[in-house]
């Protein structure tokens, strides 16, 4: 069912989220840096910061945004975080600002791929 499918994607997204935060920690992200990296992904991929997205979705202020994203959006967030992990590790980024920038670049790359795919779709004859 759709609920089981979404639950599976959500579980995978939690695992990728843990990989992402572990990578941020290993690369010197501290304090509000975790939040700022996450907000960078949301802003550049989904078009807003978490509080803006919650408002748009009519969710309570303290709700977990990811619990309310559809499976596709969760997959896109996972892909952005996976790319950010690679970029942070391969480029040896250290600290909040460097990891925020890596997260922006990776989320923007996923957003570009999504938009490109959507632009060049054609109807079957």
Coordinates of C-alpha atoms in Angstrom, one line a residue:
X1 CA 0.0 0.0 0.0
X2 CA 1.0 3.7 -0.3
X3 CA 1.3 3.9 3.5
X4 CA 3.8 1.0 3.6
X5 CA 5.7 2.5 0.7
X6 CA 6.0 5.9 2.3
X7 CA 6.9 4.3 5.7
X8 CA 9.8 2.5 4.0
X9 CA 11.0 5.6 2.3
X10 CA 10.8 7.5 5.6
X11 CA 12.9 4.8 7.3
X12 CA 15.5 5.1 4.6
X13 CA 15.5 8.9 4.9
X14 CA 16.2 8.6 8.6
X15 CA 19.2 6.4 7.9
X16 CA 20.5 8.9 5.3
X17 CA 19.8 11.8 7.7
X18 CA 22.0 10.0 10.3
X19 CA 24.8 9.6 7.8
X20 CA 24.5 13.3 6.9
X21 CA 24.6 14.5 10.5
X22 CA 27.5 12.1 11.3
X23 CA 29.4 13.5 8.3
X24 CA 28.7 17.1 9.5
X25 CA 30.0 16.3 13.0
X26 CA 33.1 14.6 11.6
X27 CA 33.8 17.8 9.6
X28 CA 33.5 20.2 12.4
X29 CA 30.0 21.4 12.2
X30 CA 28.8 22.7 15.6
X31 CA 25.9 24.3 17.3
X32 CA 23.4 25.8 14.9
X33 CA 25.4 24.6 12.0
X34 CA 23.4 21.4 11.8
X35 CA 20.2 23.4 11.5
X36 CA 21.7 25.8 9.0
X37 CA 22.9 22.9 6.8
X38 CA 19.5 21.3 6.9
X39 CA 17.7 24.6 6.2
X40 CA 20.1 25.1 3.2
X41 CA 18.9 21.8 1.7
X42 CA 15.2 22.7 2.3
X43 CA 15.6 26.2 0.9
X44 CA 17.5 25.3 -2.2
X45 CA 15.6 22.0 -2.9
X46 CA 12.1 22.6 -1.6
X47 CA 11.9 26.3 -1.9
X48 CA 11.8 27.4 1.7
X49 CA 13.1 27.1 5.2
X50 CA 11.4 24.5 7.4
X51 CA 9.1 27.0 9.2
X52 CA 8.0 28.4 5.8
X53 CA 7.3 24.9 4.4
X54 CA 5.4 24.0 7.6
X55 CA 3.3 27.1 7.2
X56 CA 2.6 26.3 3.5
X57 CA 1.5 22.8 4.5
X58 CA -0.6 24.0 7.5
X59 CA 1.5 22.0 9.9
X60 CA 2.0 22.8 13.6
X61 CA 5.2 24.8 14.3
X62 CA 6.9 22.0 16.2
X63 CA 6.0 19.1 13.8
X64 CA 8.7 17.1 12.0
X65 CA 8.6 18.3 8.4
X66 CA 9.9 15.1 7.0
X67 CA 7.0 13.1 8.5
X68 CA 4.8 15.1 6.2
X69 CA 6.7 15.1 2.9
X70 CA 5.6 12.8 0.2
X71 CA 7.8 9.9 -0.9
X72 CA 9.2 11.8 -3.9
X73 CA 10.2 14.8 -1.8
X74 CA 11.8 12.6 0.8
X75 CA 13.8 10.8 -1.9
X76 CA 15.0 14.2 -3.3
X77 CA 16.1 15.3 0.2
X78 CA 17.9 12.0 0.6
X79 CA 19.7 12.5 -2.7
X80 CA 20.7 16.0 -1.8
X81 CA 22.1 14.9 1.6
X82 CA 23.9 12.0 -0.1
X83 CA 25.5 14.3 -2.6
X84 CA 26.4 16.8 0.2
X85 CA 28.1 13.9 2.1
X86 CA 30.2 13.1 -0.9
X87 CA 31.1 16.7 -1.5
X88 CA 32.0 17.4 2.1
X89 CA 34.2 14.3 2.3
X90 CA 35.8 14.6 -1.1
X91 CA 36.5 18.3 -0.8
X92 CA 37.6 18.0 2.8
X93 CA 35.2 20.7 3.9
X94 CA 35.5 21.8 7.6
X95 CA 33.2 23.9 9.7
X96 CA 29.7 25.3 9.5
X97 CA 30.1 27.7 6.6
X98 CA 32.0 25.2 4.3
X99 CA 29.4 22.5 5.0
X100 CA 26.5 24.9 4.5
X101 CA 28.0 25.8 1.1
X102 CA 28.4 22.1 0.2
X103 CA 24.8 21.5 1.2
X104 CA 23.6 24.4 -1.0
X105 CA 25.5 23.2 -4.0
X106 CA 24.3 19.6 -3.7
X107 CA 20.6 20.6 -3.1
X108 CA 20.8 23.0 -6.0
X109 CA 22.2 20.2 -8.2
X110 CA 19.3 17.9 -7.3
X111 CA 16.8 20.8 -7.9
X112 CA 18.3 21.5 -11.3
X113 CA 18.0 17.8 -12.3
X114 CA 14.4 17.7 -11.2
X115 CA 13.5 20.9 -13.1
X116 CA 15.4 19.7 -16.2
X117 CA 13.6 16.4 -16.2
X118 CA 10.2 18.1 -15.7
X119 CA 10.9 20.6 -18.5
X120 CA 11.7 18.0 -21.2
X121 CA 8.8 15.6 -20.7
X122 CA 6.7 14.8 -23.6
X123 CA 3.3 13.1 -23.8
X124 CA 3.1 9.6 -25.3
X125 CA 1.6 9.6 -28.8

